[in-house]
């Protein structure tokens, strides 16, 4: 299972765009990249998943370069409620998806 | 979207007793569910994989006789912490895999169960 590396923490201000990068040098051919958000005392919440290039949904964008050794989660115009821990997971998109290893995550603090 | 529930949301028990935690996928069927444990200020640690109709697969270092897992149906998995001790106090989170259109596999997490053993 690919190991991921993320910044431990990031600070931002309301209304700014936030980009969180995750390194996954040992990503396998059949691995997908998934990002989760977790608030204290809650389960992680699915944000976005991608395999290559760019994926966008109503809350975020995910940028994956051609070599797939890293990925960047982009949160447009963050608000105070986006303060949370963000996890990048790399693993197979099959029934073993849950065996992907959670890294330490990035604690994002949004300030007014 | 897909919803996974857990019951109870929090529980306090005395040392030596057993506690059962339920994980349900409310609007989809899940042949595979996962159980995680999370200590304060730490990341999630996978404990075991729960497969409907078969025995659970435990991660290295997790005692299968202490953490009993039963996946009796496609929407329910249970984790029983037997003979609980204070060091078992933690936040237990389950997840279920949803197979979407185009065979995408998305993992949805429950809200977690806070276990405190006194």
mmCIF file of C-alpha atoms in Angstrom:
data_model
loop_
_atom_site.group_PDB
_atom_site.id
_atom_site.type_symbol
_atom_site.label_atom_id
_atom_site.label_comp_id
_atom_site.label_asym_id
_atom_site.label_seq_id
_atom_site.Cartn_x
_atom_site.Cartn_y
_atom_site.Cartn_z
ATOM 1 C CA UNK A 1 0.000 0.000 0.000
ATOM 2 C CA UNK A 2 1.365 3.359 -1.017
ATOM 3 C CA UNK A 3 2.536 5.653 1.771
ATOM 4 C CA UNK A 4 1.383 9.244 1.657
ATOM 5 C CA UNK A 5 3.018 12.403 2.939
ATOM 6 C CA UNK A 6 1.129 15.605 3.642
ATOM 7 C CA UNK A 7 1.949 18.832 5.461
ATOM 8 C CA UNK A 8 1.025 18.521 9.121
ATOM 9 C CA UNK A 9 -0.831 21.809 9.214
ATOM 10 C CA UNK A 10 -1.889 24.787 7.124
ATOM 11 C CA UNK A 11 -3.447 28.129 7.922
ATOM 12 C CA UNK A 12 -5.678 30.169 5.659
ATOM 13 C CA UNK A 13 -8.184 32.992 5.757
ATOM 14 C CA UNK A 14 -11.817 33.047 4.818
ATOM 15 C CA UNK A 15 -12.442 33.467 1.121
ATOM 16 C CA UNK A 16 -9.026 32.236 0.043
ATOM 17 C CA UNK A 17 -8.299 29.219 -2.127
ATOM 18 C CA UNK A 18 -6.452 26.457 -0.301
ATOM 19 C CA UNK A 19 -4.278 23.860 -1.974
ATOM 20 C CA UNK A 20 -3.136 20.825 -0.022
ATOM 21 C CA UNK A 21 -0.561 18.617 -1.682
ATOM 22 C CA UNK A 22 -0.015 14.947 -0.994
ATOM 23 C CA UNK A 23 3.036 12.957 -2.057
ATOM 24 C CA UNK A 24 2.641 9.303 -2.972
ATOM 25 C CA UNK A 25 5.781 8.209 -4.756
ATOM 26 C CA UNK A 26 4.973 4.495 -4.598
ATOM 27 C CA UNK A 27 1.505 4.704 -6.102
ATOM 28 C CA UNK A 28 0.565 1.559 -8.010
ATOM 29 C CA UNK A 29 -0.963 1.399 -11.447
ATOM 30 C CA UNK A 30 -4.395 0.441 -10.155
ATOM 31 C CA UNK A 31 -4.428 2.879 -7.228
ATOM 32 C CA UNK A 32 -6.867 5.756 -6.961
ATOM 33 C CA UNK A 33 -6.416 8.906 -4.892
ATOM 34 C CA UNK A 34 -9.145 9.828 -2.455
ATOM 35 C CA UNK A 35 -9.432 12.770 -0.100
ATOM 36 C CA UNK A 36 -11.439 12.863 3.103
ATOM 37 C CA UNK A 37 -12.356 15.588 5.580
ATOM 38 C CA UNK A 38 -12.718 14.887 9.280
ATOM 39 C CA UNK A 39 -14.106 17.089 12.025
ATOM 40 C CA UNK A 40 -13.389 16.298 15.695
ATOM 41 C CA UNK A 41 -15.346 13.313 17.012
ATOM 42 C CA UNK A 42 -16.846 12.565 13.605
ATOM 43 C CA UNK A 43 -16.147 10.011 10.927
ATOM 44 C CA UNK A 44 -14.250 11.076 7.801
ATOM 45 C CA UNK A 45 -16.337 12.509 5.007
ATOM 46 C CA UNK A 46 -15.616 11.712 1.346
ATOM 47 C CA UNK A 47 -14.539 14.793 -0.611
ATOM 48 C CA UNK A 48 -13.250 13.665 -3.975
ATOM 49 C CA UNK A 49 -11.591 10.794 -5.810
ATOM 50 C CA UNK A 50 -9.496 10.663 -8.938
ATOM 51 C CA UNK A 51 -7.109 8.599 -10.991
ATOM 52 C CA UNK A 52 -5.376 11.094 -13.251
ATOM 53 C CA UNK A 53 -5.494 14.685 -14.580
ATOM 54 C CA UNK A 54 -8.244 16.770 -12.997
ATOM 55 C CA UNK A 55 -11.452 15.981 -11.224
ATOM 56 C CA UNK A 56 -13.924 18.581 -10.030
ATOM 57 C CA UNK A 57 -17.101 18.363 -8.002
ATOM 58 C CA UNK A 58 -19.274 20.821 -6.150
ATOM 59 C CA UNK A 59 -16.890 21.230 -3.228
ATOM 60 C CA UNK A 60 -13.342 20.696 -4.488
ATOM 61 C CA UNK A 61 -10.971 19.979 -7.332
ATOM 62 C CA UNK A 62 -8.294 17.346 -7.469
ATOM 63 C CA UNK A 63 -5.223 17.808 -9.623
ATOM 64 C CA UNK A 64 -3.064 14.804 -10.475
ATOM 65 C CA UNK A 65 0.064 15.208 -12.628
ATOM 66 C CA UNK A 66 0.966 12.723 -15.310
ATOM 67 C CA UNK A 67 3.404 10.765 -13.135
ATOM 68 C CA UNK A 68 0.722 10.475 -10.395
ATOM 69 C CA UNK A 69 3.368 10.697 -7.666
ATOM 70 C CA UNK A 70 1.533 13.553 -6.027
ATOM 71 C CA UNK A 71 -1.878 15.135 -5.965
ATOM 72 C CA UNK A 72 -3.320 18.465 -4.902
ATOM 73 C CA UNK A 73 -6.673 19.048 -3.285
ATOM 74 C CA UNK A 74 -7.985 22.509 -4.070
ATOM 75 C CA UNK A 75 -10.683 24.085 -1.908
ATOM 76 C CA UNK A 76 -12.066 27.288 -3.420
ATOM 77 C CA UNK A 77 -13.013 30.178 -1.157
ATOM 78 C CA UNK A 78 -12.740 28.433 2.198
ATOM 79 C CA UNK A 79 -14.887 29.378 5.163
ATOM 80 C CA UNK A 80 -14.454 28.916 8.896
ATOM 81 C CA UNK A 81 -16.426 25.681 8.673
ATOM 82 C CA UNK A 82 -13.722 24.168 6.479
ATOM 83 C CA UNK A 83 -11.411 23.991 9.495
ATOM 84 C CA UNK A 84 -10.770 20.253 9.769
ATOM 85 C CA UNK A 85 -8.240 17.505 9.177
ATOM 86 C CA UNK A 86 -7.840 16.447 5.554
ATOM 87 C CA UNK A 87 -6.577 12.992 4.657
ATOM 88 C CA UNK A 88 -5.177 11.808 1.358
ATOM 89 C CA UNK A 89 -5.564 8.089 0.734
ATOM 90 C CA UNK A 90 -4.052 6.038 -2.041
ATOM 91 C CA UNK A 91 -5.320 2.580 -2.741
ATOM 92 C CA UNK A 92 -7.230 0.269 -5.031
ATOM 93 C CA UNK A 93 -10.699 1.219 -6.105
ATOM 94 C CA UNK A 94 -12.242 -2.116 -5.297
ATOM 95 C CA UNK A 95 -13.689 -3.819 -2.273
ATOM 96 C CA UNK A 96 -10.304 -3.446 -0.598
ATOM 97 C CA UNK A 97 -10.625 0.325 -0.760
ATOM 98 C CA UNK A 98 -10.921 0.420 2.995
ATOM 99 C CA UNK A 99 -7.491 -1.125 3.445
ATOM 100 C CA UNK A 100 -5.837 2.084 2.269
ATOM 101 C CA UNK A 101 -3.633 3.437 5.022
ATOM 102 C CA UNK A 102 -4.525 6.746 6.583
ATOM 103 C CA UNK A 103 -1.546 9.054 6.899
ATOM 104 C CA UNK A 104 -1.224 11.756 9.490
ATOM 105 C CA UNK A 105 -3.474 14.156 7.611
ATOM 106 C CA UNK A 106 -3.283 17.932 7.268
ATOM 107 C CA UNK A 107 -4.936 20.098 9.879
ATOM 108 C CA UNK A 108 -6.363 23.111 8.063
ATOM 109 C CA UNK A 109 -7.219 26.131 10.177
ATOM 110 C CA UNK A 110 -9.274 28.835 8.516
ATOM 111 C CA UNK A 111 -9.114 32.207 10.227
ATOM 112 C CA UNK A 112 -11.586 35.087 9.939
ATOM 113 C CA UNK B 1 -25.596 10.433 -0.774
ATOM 114 C CA UNK B 2 -24.685 7.167 0.868
ATOM 115 C CA UNK B 3 -25.201 7.092 4.624
ATOM 116 C CA UNK B 4 -23.565 4.899 7.219
ATOM 117 C CA UNK B 5 -24.805 4.965 10.796
ATOM 118 C CA UNK B 6 -23.321 3.731 14.042
ATOM 119 C CA UNK B 7 -24.964 2.913 17.323
ATOM 120 C CA UNK B 8 -24.374 3.924 19.998
ATOM 121 C CA UNK B 9 -22.666 7.239 19.371
ATOM 122 C CA UNK B 10 -21.036 7.023 22.760
ATOM 123 C CA UNK B 11 -20.879 4.455 25.523
ATOM 124 C CA UNK B 12 -19.347 4.210 28.963
ATOM 125 C CA UNK B 13 -18.749 0.785 30.424
ATOM 126 C CA UNK B 14 -16.975 -0.745 33.365
ATOM 127 C CA UNK B 15 -13.740 -2.632 33.018
ATOM 128 C CA UNK B 16 -14.316 -6.305 32.302
ATOM 129 C CA UNK B 17 -17.647 -5.906 30.570
ATOM 130 C CA UNK B 18 -18.394 -6.261 26.863
ATOM 131 C CA UNK B 19 -19.716 -3.626 24.506
ATOM 132 C CA UNK B 20 -21.339 -4.070 21.100
ATOM 133 C CA UNK B 21 -21.165 -1.386 18.421
ATOM 134 C CA UNK B 22 -23.398 -1.544 15.342
ATOM 135 C CA UNK B 23 -22.574 -0.240 11.886
ATOM 136 C CA UNK B 24 -25.313 0.039 9.280
ATOM 137 C CA UNK B 25 -25.348 1.117 5.657
ATOM 138 C CA UNK B 26 -28.721 2.829 5.437
ATOM 139 C CA UNK B 27 -29.312 3.219 1.727
ATOM 140 C CA UNK B 28 -27.011 0.735 0.072
ATOM 141 C CA UNK B 29 -25.762 -2.787 0.468
ATOM 142 C CA UNK B 30 -22.179 -3.366 1.462
ATOM 143 C CA UNK B 31 -20.522 -6.737 1.184
ATOM 144 C CA UNK B 32 -17.456 -5.227 2.790
ATOM 145 C CA UNK B 33 -17.193 -3.004 5.830
ATOM 146 C CA UNK B 34 -14.170 -1.863 7.768
ATOM 147 C CA UNK B 35 -13.516 -1.071 11.416
ATOM 148 C CA UNK B 36 -11.059 1.595 12.495
ATOM 149 C CA UNK B 37 -9.855 2.904 15.819
ATOM 150 C CA UNK B 38 -8.718 6.460 16.399
ATOM 151 C CA UNK B 39 -6.976 7.759 19.495
ATOM 152 C CA UNK B 40 -6.992 11.477 20.324
ATOM 153 C CA UNK B 41 -4.948 13.625 17.953
ATOM 154 C CA UNK B 42 -4.017 10.575 15.896
ATOM 155 C CA UNK B 43 -4.992 9.191 12.528
ATOM 156 C CA UNK B 44 -7.345 6.306 11.890
ATOM 157 C CA UNK B 45 -5.941 2.810 12.286
ATOM 158 C CA UNK B 46 -7.552 -0.055 10.414
ATOM 159 C CA UNK B 47 -8.494 -2.866 12.772
ATOM 160 C CA UNK B 48 -10.277 -5.360 10.565
ATOM 161 C CA UNK B 49 -12.153 -6.029 7.364
ATOM 162 C CA UNK B 50 -15.673 -7.348 7.766
ATOM 163 C CA UNK B 51 -17.074 -9.461 4.939
ATOM 164 C CA UNK B 52 -20.704 -10.455 4.760
ATOM 165 C CA UNK B 53 -21.128 -14.147 5.311
ATOM 166 C CA UNK B 54 -17.527 -14.896 6.188
ATOM 167 C CA UNK B 55 -15.008 -14.386 8.933
ATOM 168 C CA UNK B 56 -13.442 -11.002 9.454
ATOM 169 C CA UNK B 57 -9.843 -10.358 8.524
ATOM 170 C CA UNK B 58 -7.836 -8.668 11.261
ATOM 171 C CA UNK B 59 -4.839 -6.410 10.881
ATOM 172 C CA UNK B 60 -1.591 -7.356 12.516
ATOM 173 C CA UNK B 61 -1.606 -6.682 16.223
ATOM 174 C CA UNK B 62 -5.382 -6.677 16.596
ATOM 175 C CA UNK B 63 -6.694 -9.440 18.862
ATOM 176 C CA UNK B 64 -9.500 -11.242 17.087
ATOM 177 C CA UNK B 65 -10.764 -12.814 20.303
ATOM 178 C CA UNK B 66 -11.053 -9.429 21.932
ATOM 179 C CA UNK B 67 -12.631 -7.555 19.040
ATOM 180 C CA UNK B 68 -15.366 -9.807 17.708
ATOM 181 C CA UNK B 69 -16.777 -8.827 14.338
ATOM 182 C CA UNK B 70 -19.969 -10.157 12.800
ATOM 183 C CA UNK B 71 -21.268 -9.150 9.378
ATOM 184 C CA UNK B 72 -24.656 -10.828 9.462
ATOM 185 C CA UNK B 73 -26.263 -9.020 6.553
ATOM 186 C CA UNK B 74 -25.417 -6.732 3.647
ATOM 187 C CA UNK B 75 -26.304 -3.696 5.737
ATOM 188 C CA UNK B 76 -25.069 -4.546 9.224
ATOM 189 C CA UNK B 77 -21.727 -5.239 10.835
ATOM 190 C CA UNK B 78 -21.128 -5.369 14.568
ATOM 191 C CA UNK B 79 -17.984 -4.959 16.627
ATOM 192 C CA UNK B 80 -17.987 -6.380 20.135
ATOM 193 C CA UNK B 81 -15.236 -5.317 22.485
ATOM 194 C CA UNK B 82 -14.995 -8.150 24.967
ATOM 195 C CA UNK B 83 -13.651 -7.798 28.501
ATOM 196 C CA UNK B 84 -12.997 -4.132 27.902
ATOM 197 C CA UNK B 85 -10.163 -2.370 29.688
ATOM 198 C CA UNK B 86 -9.383 1.339 30.042
ATOM 199 C CA UNK B 87 -6.781 1.103 27.271
ATOM 200 C CA UNK B 88 -9.587 0.118 24.883
ATOM 201 C CA UNK B 89 -11.100 3.560 25.342
ATOM 202 C CA UNK B 90 -11.055 5.113 21.911
ATOM 203 C CA UNK B 91 -13.115 6.389 19.000
ATOM 204 C CA UNK B 92 -14.296 3.479 16.858
ATOM 205 C CA UNK B 93 -15.297 4.211 13.273
ATOM 206 C CA UNK B 94 -16.747 1.893 10.664
ATOM 207 C CA UNK B 95 -16.938 2.317 6.925
ATOM 208 C CA UNK B 96 -18.749 0.629 4.073
ATOM 209 C CA UNK B 97 -17.776 0.376 0.426
ATOM 210 C CA UNK B 98 -20.341 1.472 -2.130
ATOM 211 C CA UNK B 99 -19.978 0.154 -5.640
ATOM 212 C CA UNK B 100 -21.136 2.968 -7.869
ATOM 213 C CA UNK B 101 -21.952 3.314 -11.523
ATOM 214 C CA UNK B 102 -18.995 2.456 -13.711
ATOM 215 C CA UNK B 103 -17.683 0.189 -10.944
ATOM 216 C CA UNK B 104 -16.310 3.019 -8.846
ATOM 217 C CA UNK B 105 -15.698 2.064 -5.264
ATOM 218 C CA UNK B 106 -16.360 4.739 -2.701
ATOM 219 C CA UNK B 107 -15.836 4.312 0.991
ATOM 220 C CA UNK B 108 -18.334 5.956 3.326
ATOM 221 C CA UNK B 109 -17.712 6.309 7.022
ATOM 222 C CA UNK B 110 -20.005 6.166 9.992
ATOM 223 C CA UNK B 111 -20.095 8.984 12.546
ATOM 224 C CA UNK B 112 -18.042 7.020 15.045
ATOM 225 C CA UNK B 113 -18.608 5.608 18.530
ATOM 226 C CA UNK B 114 -16.817 7.029 21.528
ATOM 227 C CA UNK B 115 -16.024 4.210 23.987
ATOM 228 C CA UNK B 116 -14.911 5.039 27.500
ATOM 229 C CA UNK B 117 -13.966 2.187 29.809
ATOM 230 C CA UNK B 118 -13.820 3.062 33.492
#
